[in-house]
Coordinates of C-alpha atoms in Angstrom, one line a residue:
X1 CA -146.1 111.8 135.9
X2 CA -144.5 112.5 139.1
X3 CA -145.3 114.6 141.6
X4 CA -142.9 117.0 141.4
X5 CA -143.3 117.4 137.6
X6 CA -143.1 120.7 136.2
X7 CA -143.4 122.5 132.8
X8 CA -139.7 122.2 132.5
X9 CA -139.5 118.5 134.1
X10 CA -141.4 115.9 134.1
X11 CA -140.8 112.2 134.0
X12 CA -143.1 109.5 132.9
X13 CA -143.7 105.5 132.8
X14 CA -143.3 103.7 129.3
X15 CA -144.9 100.1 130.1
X16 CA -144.7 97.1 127.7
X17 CA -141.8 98.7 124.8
X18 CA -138.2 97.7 124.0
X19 CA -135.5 99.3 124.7
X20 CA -134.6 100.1 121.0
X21 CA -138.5 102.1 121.0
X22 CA -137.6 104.1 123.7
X23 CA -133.7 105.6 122.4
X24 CA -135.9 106.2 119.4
X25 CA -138.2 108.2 121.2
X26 CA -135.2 110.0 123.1
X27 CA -133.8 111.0 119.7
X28 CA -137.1 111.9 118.1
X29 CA -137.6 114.5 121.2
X30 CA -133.9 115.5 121.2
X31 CA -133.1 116.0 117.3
X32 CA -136.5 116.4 115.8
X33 CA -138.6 118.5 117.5
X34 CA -138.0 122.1 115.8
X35 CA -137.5 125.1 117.4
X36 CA -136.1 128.8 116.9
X37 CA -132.7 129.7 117.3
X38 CA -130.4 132.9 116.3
X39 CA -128.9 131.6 112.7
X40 CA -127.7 134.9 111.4
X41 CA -125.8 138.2 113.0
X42 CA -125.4 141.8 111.3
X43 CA -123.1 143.4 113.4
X44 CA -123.8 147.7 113.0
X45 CA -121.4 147.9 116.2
X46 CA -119.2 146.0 118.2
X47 CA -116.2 147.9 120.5
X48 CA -116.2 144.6 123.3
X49 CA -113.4 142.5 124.0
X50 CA -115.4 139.9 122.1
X51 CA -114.8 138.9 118.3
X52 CA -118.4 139.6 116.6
X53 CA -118.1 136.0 115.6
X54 CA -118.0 134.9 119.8
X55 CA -120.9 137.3 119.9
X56 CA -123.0 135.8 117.3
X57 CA -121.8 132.1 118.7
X58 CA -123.3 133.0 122.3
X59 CA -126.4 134.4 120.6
X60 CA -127.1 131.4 119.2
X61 CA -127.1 129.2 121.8
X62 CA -129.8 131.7 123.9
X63 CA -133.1 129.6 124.4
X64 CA -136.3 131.9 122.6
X65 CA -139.6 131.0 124.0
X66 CA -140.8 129.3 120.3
X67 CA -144.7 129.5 119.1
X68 CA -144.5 126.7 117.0
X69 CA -147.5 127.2 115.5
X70 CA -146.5 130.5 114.0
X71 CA -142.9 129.4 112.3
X72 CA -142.4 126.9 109.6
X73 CA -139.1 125.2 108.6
X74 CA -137.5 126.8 105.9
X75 CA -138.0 123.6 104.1
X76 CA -141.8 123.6 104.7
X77 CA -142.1 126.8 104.4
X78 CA -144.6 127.8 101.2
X79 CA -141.3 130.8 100.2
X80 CA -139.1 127.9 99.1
X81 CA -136.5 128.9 102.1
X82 CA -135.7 132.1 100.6
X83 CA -137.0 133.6 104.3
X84 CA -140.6 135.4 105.0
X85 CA -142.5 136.0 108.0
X86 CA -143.1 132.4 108.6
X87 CA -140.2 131.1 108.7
X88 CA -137.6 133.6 110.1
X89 CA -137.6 136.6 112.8
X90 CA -135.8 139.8 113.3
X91 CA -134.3 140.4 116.7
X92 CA -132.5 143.3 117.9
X93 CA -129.7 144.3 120.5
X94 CA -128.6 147.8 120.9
X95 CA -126.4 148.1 124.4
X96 CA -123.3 150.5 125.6
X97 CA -121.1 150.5 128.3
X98 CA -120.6 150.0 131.5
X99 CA -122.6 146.7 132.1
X100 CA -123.1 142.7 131.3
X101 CA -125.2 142.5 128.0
X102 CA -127.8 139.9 128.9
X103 CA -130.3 138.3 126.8
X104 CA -133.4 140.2 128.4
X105 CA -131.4 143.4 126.0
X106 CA -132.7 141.4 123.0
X107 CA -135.7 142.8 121.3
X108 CA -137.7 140.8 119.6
X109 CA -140.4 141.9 117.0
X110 CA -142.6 139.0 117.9
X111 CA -143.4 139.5 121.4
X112 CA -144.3 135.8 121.8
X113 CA -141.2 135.1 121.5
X114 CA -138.2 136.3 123.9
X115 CA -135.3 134.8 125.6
X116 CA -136.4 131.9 128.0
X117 CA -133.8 132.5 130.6
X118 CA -133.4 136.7 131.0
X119 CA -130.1 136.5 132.7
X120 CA -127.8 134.7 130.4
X121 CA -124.7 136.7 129.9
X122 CA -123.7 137.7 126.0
X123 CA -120.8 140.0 127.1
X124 CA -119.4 142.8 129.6
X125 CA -118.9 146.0 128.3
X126 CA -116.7 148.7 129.5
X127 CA -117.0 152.1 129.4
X128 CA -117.6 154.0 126.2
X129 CA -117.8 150.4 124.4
X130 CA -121.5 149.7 122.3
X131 CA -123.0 146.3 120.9
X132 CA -125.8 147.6 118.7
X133 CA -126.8 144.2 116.2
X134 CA -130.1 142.9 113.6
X135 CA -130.2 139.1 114.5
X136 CA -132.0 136.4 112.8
X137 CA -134.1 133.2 114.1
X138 CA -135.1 130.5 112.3
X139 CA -137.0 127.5 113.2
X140 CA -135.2 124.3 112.6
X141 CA -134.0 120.8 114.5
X142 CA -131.4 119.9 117.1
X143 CA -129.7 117.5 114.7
X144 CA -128.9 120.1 112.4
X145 CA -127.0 122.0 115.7
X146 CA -127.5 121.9 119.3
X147 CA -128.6 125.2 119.8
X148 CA -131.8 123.9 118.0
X149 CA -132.2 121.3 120.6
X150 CA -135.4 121.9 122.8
X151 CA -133.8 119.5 125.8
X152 CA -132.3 116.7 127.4
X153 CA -133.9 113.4 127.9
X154 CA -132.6 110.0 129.0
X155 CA -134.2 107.1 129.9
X156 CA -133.6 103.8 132.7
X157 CA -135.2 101.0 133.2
X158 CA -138.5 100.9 135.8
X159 CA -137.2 99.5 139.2
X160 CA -138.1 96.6 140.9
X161 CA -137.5 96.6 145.0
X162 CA -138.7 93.9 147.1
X163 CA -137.7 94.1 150.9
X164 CA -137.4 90.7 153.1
X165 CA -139.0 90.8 156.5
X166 CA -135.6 90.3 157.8
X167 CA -134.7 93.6 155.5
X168 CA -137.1 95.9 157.1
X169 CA -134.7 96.4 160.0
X170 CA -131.8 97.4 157.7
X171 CA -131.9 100.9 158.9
X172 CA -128.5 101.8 156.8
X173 CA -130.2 100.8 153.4
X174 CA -132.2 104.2 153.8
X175 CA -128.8 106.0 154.9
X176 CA -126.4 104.6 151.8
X177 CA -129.1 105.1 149.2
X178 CA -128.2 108.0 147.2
X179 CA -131.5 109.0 145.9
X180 CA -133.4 108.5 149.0
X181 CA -135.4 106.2 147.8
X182 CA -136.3 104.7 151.3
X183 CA -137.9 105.9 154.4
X184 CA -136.9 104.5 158.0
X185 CA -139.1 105.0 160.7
X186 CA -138.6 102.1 163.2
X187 CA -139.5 99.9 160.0
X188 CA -137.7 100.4 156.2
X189 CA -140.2 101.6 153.5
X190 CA -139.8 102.4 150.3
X191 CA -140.3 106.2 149.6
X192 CA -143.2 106.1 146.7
X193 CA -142.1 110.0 145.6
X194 CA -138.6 108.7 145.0
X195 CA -139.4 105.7 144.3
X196 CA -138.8 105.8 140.3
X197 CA -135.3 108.2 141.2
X198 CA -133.7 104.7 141.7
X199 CA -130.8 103.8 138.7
X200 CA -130.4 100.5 140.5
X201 CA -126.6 101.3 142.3
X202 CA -126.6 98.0 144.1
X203 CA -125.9 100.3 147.6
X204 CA -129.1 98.9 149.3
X205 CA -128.3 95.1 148.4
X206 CA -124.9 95.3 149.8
X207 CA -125.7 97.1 153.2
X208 CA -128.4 94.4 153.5
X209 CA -126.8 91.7 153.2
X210 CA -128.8 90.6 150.6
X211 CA -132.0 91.4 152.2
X212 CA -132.9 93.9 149.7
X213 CA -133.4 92.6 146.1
X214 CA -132.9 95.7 143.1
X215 CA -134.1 94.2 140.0
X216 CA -135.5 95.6 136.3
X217 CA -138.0 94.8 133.8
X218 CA -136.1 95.3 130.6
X219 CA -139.8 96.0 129.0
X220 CA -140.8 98.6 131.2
X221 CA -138.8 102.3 131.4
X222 CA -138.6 105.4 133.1
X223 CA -138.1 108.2 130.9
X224 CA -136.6 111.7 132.2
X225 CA -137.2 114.7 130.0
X226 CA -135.7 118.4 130.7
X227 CA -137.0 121.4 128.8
X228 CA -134.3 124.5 128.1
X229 CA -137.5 126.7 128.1
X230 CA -138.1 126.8 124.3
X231 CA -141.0 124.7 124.9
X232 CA -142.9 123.1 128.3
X233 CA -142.2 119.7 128.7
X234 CA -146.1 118.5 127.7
X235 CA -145.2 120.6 124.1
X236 CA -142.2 118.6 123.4
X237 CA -143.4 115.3 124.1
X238 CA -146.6 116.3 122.0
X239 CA -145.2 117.7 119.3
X240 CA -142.0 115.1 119.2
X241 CA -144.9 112.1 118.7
X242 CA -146.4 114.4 116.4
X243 CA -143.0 114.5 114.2
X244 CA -142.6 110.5 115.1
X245 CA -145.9 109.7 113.7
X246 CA -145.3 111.9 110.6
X247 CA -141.8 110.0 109.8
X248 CA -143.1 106.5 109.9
X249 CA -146.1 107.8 107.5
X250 CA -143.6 109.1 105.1
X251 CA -141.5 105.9 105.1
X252 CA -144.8 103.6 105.1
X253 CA -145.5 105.5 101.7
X254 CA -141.9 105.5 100.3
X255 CA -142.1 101.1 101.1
X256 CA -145.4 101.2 99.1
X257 CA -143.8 102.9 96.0
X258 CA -140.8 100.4 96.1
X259 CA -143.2 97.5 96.4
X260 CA -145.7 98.1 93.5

């Protein structure tokens, strides 16, 4: 991990795997690693400018803090999807006017669960106008809708910079490299805490003349991941391998069947 790694970034080394490995990885993280989201809306009041189905639209895509341990997917879940404690929550918003509805208003009957981000706007209301609303979150995946997505991640390949003798007085590679990647102090280093930040540009080649050589190994990546708050970054990579491992178990069994 970086330095600078936190629970809602981190970024890490994958040594020795394709390229193909990796995407699938991405995607794994991205579309099935399940999380809760608003599904459902029962308006009881709504006097805003905003159609209930904008208000319902924006709920959804609010980030809840998700105890994965505690929710099932409907389709896992031992009540056949018909919805039980397990595999849905009840959240509430009951606001009037004057003010910006937030998502801190929502109440939530779980209390491990709440809105990762308290300041995300919903809607403005004016005076004398009321939101008062039963929501409900269910746990499910980001390829079924983004608002199930727990994050972004993307991936590069692992620089590889090598500087000349002749290079270590090209004071202007450290100036044109966008991601600061070198140091210059009377002699041009490579800065190890930006080191990885590199998505090979080309800017240090051409201001050295040459002197500076940018290559990849196309073996060896650099994977970025971003949390929305749903999860910490450790969870999500955790639980995404976890979901990974479970996938190419079912398919190894499903080959068996077809082959006996």
């Amino acid at each position: 991990l970086e330095k600078n790694s936190s629970k809602t970034k981190i970024s890490f080394l994958l040594n020795k795997v394709s390229t193909s490995y990796v995407n699938t990885l991405r995607r794994i993280f991205v579309n099935r690693v399940p999380v809760l989201a608003i599904e459902t809306v029962e308006f009881k009041k709504n006097n805003s400018v905003m159609y209930d189905e904008q208000v319902a639209y924006r709920l959804g895509l609010v980030p809840l803090v998700t105890d994965y341990k505690s929710y099932n997917l409907k389709s896992e879940c031992k009540c056949g999807g018909k919805g039980c404690a397990q595999c849905e929550l009840k959240l509430k918003l009951k606001a009037k006017g004057e003010k910006i509805v937030v998502a801190s208003d929502i109440k939530s009957t779980d209390p491990k669960v709440k809105p990762a981000q308290d300041g995300i706007p919903i809607v403005k209301l004016l005076k004398g106008q009321e939101l008062e609303l039963l929501a409900t979150a269910e746990l499910s995946e980001g390829r079924e809708h983004a608002k199930w997505a727990p994050g972004l991640v993307f991936y590069r390949y692992k620089p590889d910079i090598k500087i000349s003798k002749k290079g270590e007085s090209r004071e202007e590679c450290a100036k044109v490299c966008p991601v600061k990647v070198f140091d210059f102090n009377n002699k041009l280093k490579i800065n190890q805490d930006n080191y990885l930040k590199c998505h090979l540009c080309g800017a240090c080649e051409e201001a050295s003349n040459g002197e500076v050589k940018v290559t990849h190994d196309k073996t060896s990546h650099v994977v970025f991941m971003e949390s929305w708050g749903q999860l910490n970054c450790k969870d999500m990579a955790k639980i995404g391998v976890e979901r990974f491992n479970k996938i190419l178990d079912t398919f190894s069994n499903e080959v068996k069947k077809t082959l006996k």
